[in-house]
Amino acid sequence: VVKAFEMEIIPANRIVAQIGETLILTCNTTGCASPRFSWRTQMDNPLGGTVNNHRTYSTLTMNPVSIVNSHDYLCTVFCGEKEKKEKSIKVELYSFPSDPIIEIHPSLVAGEPITVVCKIPDVYPSDHLELLLKKEEHVLREANFYADDSTNTETKNVTYSFNPTAEDIGKEITCVAKLPIANMDFEPKERVTSQKLNTNFGPQNTIITVYPGNSPMEGDSLKLICMTESNPPPQVVWGKYLANKSIQHLIENHVLSIPHAHFTDSGLYICEVVNLVTNKTENATVDIVIQGAPKIAELSIEPSTRVQEGENVSIQCSAESNPPPKIILRRKSDSADMGLYGDGRILLPSVTFLNGGDYECVAENKFGKSKSEITLNVEFPPKNITVLVYPSENVKEGENVTITCSTYSNPPSQMVLKKLHQGKEIILPSVNGTFILYNVTKNDTGRYLLDVFNEVGSSIKVIEISVVGRLEKTDQMILLVIAFSSVAAIAVPVVAVLIYVSRKAKINGSYSLVKALRLKV
């Protein structure tokens, strides 16, 4: 069954929309495979919206709806070349977006005149607006705007001035706004706002309460509460006085909480309360003193923990506590009666290596003490260099020569042994600063330079080594011959005497060396 070509507009015929909201008009078709859509106003005014065409329907979106959309809109649909259908819809607008606003000027003070203002924001059409201002059930003012000819949204208001009495305090001011438009279906058509008449005063009698007290221990939780009398409730601002008398802003709240109190939280706190209606300000102050054992805040060496001999050094120590701590700064290696003491500071002009070492700072009060250490590293070049040559600087060929060097320095020294040979330096190897010349020859004779150095400085020691040559084998034979000849020259005459004596003994039967000598004489 083929459906007949039909169309409809959704919503149909008439729509009531509030200015500022979103309105979507839909033009729908049936019985046409490829319809073409056209939107226009009956007076050919701008559409004031966005058209989106789909296969069988088209939408006109007004976002947001404004006063320019108050028209009759016509949707035309073409099906093929001959068929055409169109329908219209009337868009009617209103604006009644919010409840009335009540303002009272100036602040309400008993006996002084005030003006009550009731405002209706962004209303349209205002020529239908009715306002009623009353105190409790007593009508103060009625107004309508039937003669108004505004063509857009406007804010309308009514005012009423009177002198409030003490009996008026606490009574309710009510503003009723109505927008009764015949034949327009929308809700609400009536809006109501009420506000009590309150006497504005203060702030006054402002005090600060501190829990657990003004002198808590370090680490305790601390709560400062600012209390005052004021209507309306005031704005509360906490601050703290700094060393230069300026005030550091902390928080806008009647309670200032410090979860873990620290020594730096000590000081003078101020609570400032401001009544923005009465335009009056009052403040209160409290002095907070945090107590506890000392904590080393700083232990430092200037210009650095690593210096060279001759520099000026300052060692400083500071601690936080209440009551104030006694501070002792000294070198750990010194005995109690010989050490360098300082009330938080030690000055070392033209420092030497003897000043190096660990320094400790001790801070103490009645709640306890704390201690911290720092090391001063004094660097200096090699000192007291001692060079030993074993067995001697004068040795024979084939012997081993050991050269050892001892010194002290910071940082530790390095040692290099050099030999001067034909104007050049020959670097000789070492083992842990010990140099060994194995099986020396005459070629090892000469001048040696021992360079002892570190990052700070250096020193050179000169060593003269002399190597004497050993005797050759031919020379040894000559000496043996000479020695043998000398012995022979003495031994031959002695042997001759012994032979002569022996023979004499055989003739006489006995021999007296004494007699023989006498006879010979």
Short mmCIF file of N, CA and C in Angstrom, two decimals, residues 70-186:
data_model
loop_
_atom_site.label_atom_id
_atom_site.label_comp_id
_atom_site.label_asym_id
_atom_site.label_seq_id
_atom_site.Cartn_x
_atom_site.Cartn_y
_atom_site.Cartn_z
N SER A 70 10.07 35.60 18.15
CA SER A 70 8.63 35.74 18.37
C SER A 70 7.94 35.95 17.01
N HIS A 71 7.69 34.84 16.27
CA HIS A 71 7.13 34.89 14.92
C HIS A 71 6.24 33.68 14.68
N ASP A 72 5.57 33.74 13.52
CA ASP A 72 4.93 32.56 12.95
C ASP A 72 5.91 31.96 11.96
N TYR A 73 6.27 30.68 12.17
CA TYR A 73 7.22 30.00 11.30
C TYR A 73 6.47 29.08 10.33
N LEU A 74 6.88 29.08 9.06
CA LEU A 74 6.24 28.31 8.00
C LEU A 74 7.23 27.30 7.45
N CYS A 75 6.84 26.03 7.46
CA CYS A 75 7.66 24.97 6.88
C CYS A 75 6.99 24.50 5.59
N THR A 76 7.72 24.53 4.49
CA THR A 76 7.22 24.09 3.18
C THR A 76 8.00 22.86 2.76
N VAL A 77 7.21 21.83 2.26
CA VAL A 77 7.82 20.58 1.82
C VAL A 77 7.44 20.33 0.37
N PHE A 78 8.46 20.07 -0.48
CA PHE A 78 8.24 19.74 -1.88
C PHE A 78 8.53 18.27 -2.09
N CYS A 79 7.60 17.59 -2.79
CA CYS A 79 7.81 16.19 -3.14
C CYS A 79 7.73 16.08 -4.65
N GLY A 80 8.84 15.88 -5.25
CA GLY A 80 8.88 15.86 -6.72
C GLY A 80 8.73 17.28 -7.25
N GLU A 81 8.19 17.38 -8.47
CA GLU A 81 8.08 18.69 -9.12
C GLU A 81 6.73 19.34 -8.86
N LYS A 82 5.72 18.55 -8.50
CA LYS A 82 4.37 19.10 -8.47
C LYS A 82 3.79 19.20 -7.07
N GLU A 83 4.14 18.25 -6.21
CA GLU A 83 3.48 18.22 -4.91
C GLU A 83 4.19 19.15 -3.92
N LYS A 84 3.40 19.88 -3.17
CA LYS A 84 3.93 20.81 -2.17
C LYS A 84 2.93 20.91 -1.03
N LYS A 85 3.44 20.89 0.19
CA LYS A 85 2.60 21.08 1.36
C LYS A 85 3.32 22.03 2.33
N GLU A 86 2.57 22.79 3.13
CA GLU A 86 3.19 23.68 4.10
C GLU A 86 2.26 23.86 5.29
N LYS A 87 2.92 24.07 6.45
CA LYS A 87 2.20 24.33 7.69
C LYS A 87 2.96 25.37 8.49
N SER A 88 2.25 26.04 9.37
CA SER A 88 2.87 27.09 10.18
C SER A 88 2.70 26.79 11.67
N ILE A 89 3.58 27.43 12.47
CA ILE A 89 3.52 27.32 13.93
C ILE A 89 3.86 28.68 14.52
N LYS A 90 3.12 29.05 15.54
CA LYS A 90 3.32 30.34 16.17
C LYS A 90 4.19 30.15 17.42
N VAL A 91 5.27 30.93 17.50
CA VAL A 91 6.16 30.89 18.66
C VAL A 91 5.87 32.11 19.53
N GLU A 92 5.44 31.84 20.78
CA GLU A 92 5.15 32.91 21.72
C GLU A 92 6.18 32.85 22.85
N LEU A 93 6.69 34.02 23.23
CA LEU A 93 7.80 34.08 24.19
C LEU A 93 7.40 34.77 25.48
N TYR A 94 8.07 34.36 26.55
CA TYR A 94 7.95 35.02 27.84
C TYR A 94 9.29 34.87 28.55
N SER A 95 9.51 35.63 29.65
CA SER A 95 10.70 35.49 30.48
C SER A 95 10.33 35.79 31.92
N PHE A 96 10.48 34.78 32.75
CA PHE A 96 10.19 34.90 34.18
C PHE A 96 11.12 33.91 34.89
N PRO A 97 12.46 34.14 34.78
CA PRO A 97 13.42 33.07 35.09
C PRO A 97 13.74 32.86 36.56
N SER A 98 13.54 33.86 37.42
CA SER A 98 14.02 33.70 38.79
C SER A 98 13.13 34.42 39.78
N ASP A 99 13.33 34.05 41.08
CA ASP A 99 12.55 34.66 42.15
C ASP A 99 12.97 36.10 42.36
N PRO A 100 12.10 36.89 42.98
CA PRO A 100 12.46 38.29 43.27
C PRO A 100 13.68 38.38 44.19
N ILE A 101 14.35 39.51 44.12
CA ILE A 101 15.51 39.79 44.97
C ILE A 101 15.16 40.95 45.89
N ILE A 102 15.36 40.72 47.21
CA ILE A 102 15.07 41.77 48.19
C ILE A 102 16.38 42.38 48.65
N GLU A 103 16.44 43.71 48.56
CA GLU A 103 17.60 44.46 49.06
C GLU A 103 17.13 45.49 50.07
N ILE A 104 17.91 45.65 51.14
CA ILE A 104 17.59 46.62 52.18
C ILE A 104 18.76 47.56 52.34
N HIS A 105 18.53 48.86 52.17
CA HIS A 105 19.58 49.88 52.26
C HIS A 105 19.15 50.97 53.24
N PRO A 106 20.08 51.50 54.04
CA PRO A 106 21.38 50.89 54.36
C PRO A 106 21.17 49.72 55.30
N SER A 107 22.21 49.28 56.00
CA SER A 107 22.04 48.16 56.91
C SER A 107 21.03 48.55 57.98
N LEU A 108 20.30 47.54 58.40
CA LEU A 108 19.20 47.78 59.33
C LEU A 108 19.73 48.06 60.73
N VAL A 109 19.49 49.27 61.19
CA VAL A 109 19.82 49.68 62.55
C VAL A 109 18.56 50.30 63.15
N ALA A 110 18.18 49.81 64.31
CA ALA A 110 16.92 50.25 64.92
C ALA A 110 16.86 51.78 65.00
N GLY A 111 15.70 52.35 64.51
CA GLY A 111 15.48 53.79 64.59
C GLY A 111 15.98 54.55 63.40
N GLU A 112 16.76 53.94 62.53
CA GLU A 112 17.28 54.63 61.35
C GLU A 112 16.49 54.22 60.12
N PRO A 113 16.22 55.17 59.18
CA PRO A 113 15.37 54.86 58.02
C PRO A 113 16.07 53.87 57.08
N ILE A 114 15.24 53.01 56.50
CA ILE A 114 15.75 52.05 55.52
C ILE A 114 14.86 52.08 54.29
N THR A 115 15.38 51.56 53.19
CA THR A 115 14.62 51.42 51.96
C THR A 115 14.68 49.97 51.54
N VAL A 116 13.49 49.39 51.33
CA VAL A 116 13.40 48.01 50.87
C VAL A 116 13.14 48.02 49.38
N VAL A 117 13.94 47.28 48.64
CA VAL A 117 13.81 47.20 47.19
C VAL A 117 13.52 45.75 46.80
N CYS A 118 12.50 45.57 45.96
CA CYS A 118 12.19 44.25 45.42
C CYS A 118 12.43 44.29 43.91
N LYS A 119 13.37 43.43 43.45
CA LYS A 119 13.74 43.42 42.04
C LYS A 119 13.26 42.13 41.37
N ILE A 120 12.75 42.27 40.13
CA ILE A 120 12.37 41.12 39.31
C ILE A 120 13.27 41.15 38.07
N PRO A 121 14.26 40.26 37.99
CA PRO A 121 15.21 40.34 36.88
C PRO A 121 14.68 39.69 35.61
N ASP A 122 15.03 40.28 34.46
CA ASP A 122 14.84 39.70 33.12
C ASP A 122 13.41 39.23 32.88
N VAL A 123 12.43 40.12 33.10
CA VAL A 123 11.04 39.75 32.91
C VAL A 123 10.56 40.22 31.53
N TYR A 124 9.64 39.40 30.90
CA TYR A 124 9.03 39.77 29.61
C TYR A 124 7.77 38.94 29.43
N PRO A 125 6.72 39.50 28.94
CA PRO A 125 6.49 40.93 28.71
C PRO A 125 6.14 41.61 30.03
N SER A 126 6.79 42.72 30.31
CA SER A 126 6.62 43.37 31.62
C SER A 126 5.26 44.04 31.77
N ASP A 127 4.50 44.23 30.66
CA ASP A 127 3.20 44.89 30.78
C ASP A 127 2.15 43.98 31.44
N HIS A 128 2.54 42.75 31.77
CA HIS A 128 1.65 41.86 32.50
C HIS A 128 2.11 41.66 33.96
N LEU A 129 3.21 42.31 34.35
CA LEU A 129 3.82 42.06 35.66
C LEU A 129 3.06 42.76 36.77
N GLU A 130 2.87 42.05 37.89
CA GLU A 130 2.25 42.59 39.10
C GLU A 130 3.16 42.29 40.27
N LEU A 131 3.38 43.31 41.13
CA LEU A 131 4.26 43.16 42.29
C LEU A 131 3.53 43.53 43.56
N LEU A 132 3.88 42.79 44.64
CA LEU A 132 3.30 43.05 45.94
C LEU A 132 4.40 42.96 46.97
N LEU A 133 4.58 44.03 47.77
CA LEU A 133 5.59 44.07 48.83
C LEU A 133 4.86 44.20 50.16
N LYS A 134 5.16 43.27 51.09
CA LYS A 134 4.45 43.32 52.37
C LYS A 134 5.38 42.94 53.52
N LYS A 135 4.98 43.37 54.71
CA LYS A 135 5.68 43.04 55.96
C LYS A 135 4.74 42.18 56.78
N GLU A 136 5.16 40.93 56.97
CA GLU A 136 4.24 39.94 57.52
C GLU A 136 2.99 39.93 56.63
N GLU A 137 1.83 40.20 57.18
CA GLU A 137 0.61 40.23 56.36
C GLU A 137 0.19 41.64 55.98
N HIS A 138 0.98 42.63 56.39
CA HIS A 138 0.66 44.02 56.09
C HIS A 138 1.28 44.43 54.76
N VAL A 139 0.41 44.87 53.83
CA VAL A 139 0.88 45.26 52.50
C VAL A 139 1.56 46.62 52.58
N LEU A 140 2.81 46.65 52.11
CA LEU A 140 3.56 47.91 52.08
C LEU A 140 3.40 48.64 50.75
N ARG A 141 3.39 47.84 49.66
CA ARG A 141 3.33 48.50 48.35
C ARG A 141 2.82 47.50 47.31
N GLU A 142 1.94 47.98 46.43
CA GLU A 142 1.47 47.21 45.28
C GLU A 142 1.83 47.98 44.02
N ALA A 143 2.18 47.26 42.97
CA ALA A 143 2.53 47.93 41.71
C ALA A 143 2.25 47.01 40.56
N ASN A 144 1.91 47.63 39.39
CA ASN A 144 1.81 46.89 38.13
C ASN A 144 2.44 47.72 37.03
N PHE A 145 2.67 47.07 35.90
CA PHE A 145 3.37 47.74 34.80
C PHE A 145 2.57 47.59 33.51
N TYR A 146 1.24 47.74 33.66
CA TYR A 146 0.37 47.55 32.51
C TYR A 146 0.67 48.52 31.38
N ALA A 147 1.14 49.69 31.72
CA ALA A 147 1.42 50.70 30.70
C ALA A 147 2.80 50.57 30.08
N ASP A 148 3.53 49.58 30.51
CA ASP A 148 4.90 49.42 29.99
C ASP A 148 4.85 48.90 28.55
N ASP A 149 5.72 49.42 27.72
CA ASP A 149 5.75 49.01 26.30
C ASP A 149 7.12 48.45 25.91
N SER A 150 7.80 47.82 26.86
CA SER A 150 9.14 47.28 26.56
C SER A 150 9.04 46.14 25.57
N THR A 151 10.01 46.01 24.73
CA THR A 151 10.04 44.97 23.69
C THR A 151 11.14 43.93 23.96
N ASN A 152 11.72 43.94 25.13
CA ASN A 152 12.77 42.96 25.47
C ASN A 152 12.73 42.72 26.98
N THR A 153 13.59 41.82 27.44
CA THR A 153 13.62 41.54 28.87
C THR A 153 14.17 42.73 29.64
N GLU A 154 13.58 42.97 30.80
CA GLU A 154 14.03 44.08 31.65
C GLU A 154 13.93 43.65 33.11
N THR A 155 14.69 44.37 33.97
CA THR A 155 14.58 44.18 35.41
C THR A 155 13.68 45.27 35.97
N LYS A 156 12.62 44.83 36.65
CA LYS A 156 11.66 45.77 37.23
C LYS A 156 11.77 45.70 38.74
N ASN A 157 11.45 46.80 39.40
CA ASN A 157 11.53 46.81 40.86
C ASN A 157 10.52 47.77 41.47
N VAL A 158 10.25 47.55 42.74
CA VAL A 158 9.44 48.47 43.54
C VAL A 158 10.23 48.75 44.81
N THR A 159 10.05 49.92 45.39
CA THR A 159 10.76 50.30 46.60
C THR A 159 9.77 50.80 47.65
N TYR A 160 10.23 50.69 48.91
CA TYR A 160 9.42 51.20 50.01
C TYR A 160 10.36 51.60 51.14
N SER A 161 10.19 52.80 51.67
CA SER A 161 11.04 53.33 52.74
C SER A 161 10.22 53.49 54.01
N PHE A 162 10.83 53.17 55.14
CA PHE A 162 10.17 53.36 56.43
C PHE A 162 11.22 53.32 57.53
N ASN A 163 10.81 53.73 58.73
CA ASN A 163 11.68 53.69 59.91
C ASN A 163 11.33 52.47 60.73
N PRO A 164 12.19 51.46 60.74
CA PRO A 164 11.87 50.26 61.50
C PRO A 164 11.94 50.53 63.00
N THR A 165 11.12 49.85 63.73
CA THR A 165 11.13 49.95 65.19
C THR A 165 11.70 48.65 65.76
N ALA A 166 11.87 48.63 67.07
CA ALA A 166 12.39 47.43 67.71
C ALA A 166 11.45 46.25 67.48
N GLU A 167 10.13 46.54 67.34
CA GLU A 167 9.16 45.48 67.10
C GLU A 167 9.31 44.86 65.72
N ASP A 168 9.95 45.59 64.80
CA ASP A 168 10.11 45.07 63.43
C ASP A 168 11.22 44.03 63.32
N ILE A 169 12.10 43.98 64.33
CA ILE A 169 13.23 43.05 64.27
C ILE A 169 12.70 41.61 64.26
N GLY A 170 13.11 40.87 63.28
CA GLY A 170 12.69 39.48 63.16
C GLY A 170 11.46 39.28 62.28
N LYS A 171 10.77 40.38 61.93
CA LYS A 171 9.61 40.24 61.06
C LYS A 171 10.05 39.97 59.62
N GLU A 172 9.13 39.45 58.82
CA GLU A 172 9.47 38.99 57.49
C GLU A 172 8.97 39.95 56.42
N ILE A 173 9.85 40.34 55.55
CA ILE A 173 9.51 41.12 54.36
C ILE A 173 9.33 40.14 53.22
N THR A 174 8.20 40.25 52.51
CA THR A 174 7.90 39.34 51.41
C THR A 174 7.61 40.12 50.14
N CYS A 175 8.19 39.63 49.04
CA CYS A 175 7.94 40.23 47.73
C CYS A 175 7.29 39.15 46.85
N VAL A 176 6.11 39.46 46.30
CA VAL A 176 5.38 38.53 45.45
C VAL A 176 5.33 39.11 44.04
N ALA A 177 5.78 38.33 43.05
CA ALA A 177 5.76 38.76 41.65
C ALA A 177 4.86 37.81 40.87
N LYS A 178 3.97 38.38 40.05
CA LYS A 178 3.07 37.57 39.23
C LYS A 178 3.19 38.00 37.77
N LEU A 179 3.10 37.01 36.86
CA LEU A 179 3.11 37.29 35.42
C LEU A 179 1.94 36.52 34.78
N PRO A 180 0.71 36.99 35.00
CA PRO A 180 -0.48 36.29 34.46
C PRO A 180 -0.73 36.70 33.01
N ILE A 181 -0.40 35.83 32.08
CA ILE A 181 -0.61 36.09 30.65
C ILE A 181 -1.69 35.13 30.17
N ALA A 182 -2.77 35.68 29.69
CA ALA A 182 -3.89 34.85 29.24
C ALA A 182 -3.48 34.01 28.04
N ASN A 183 -4.02 32.81 28.01
CA ASN A 183 -3.82 31.89 26.89
C ASN A 183 -2.36 31.47 26.69
N MET A 184 -1.51 31.69 27.71
CA MET A 184 -0.13 31.19 27.64
C MET A 184 0.08 30.21 28.79
N ASP A 185 0.43 28.99 28.39
CA ASP A 185 0.54 27.91 29.37
C ASP A 185 2.01 27.74 29.76
N PHE A 186 2.40 28.25 30.94
CA PHE A 186 3.76 28.06 31.47
C PHE A 186 3.70 28.14 32.99
#
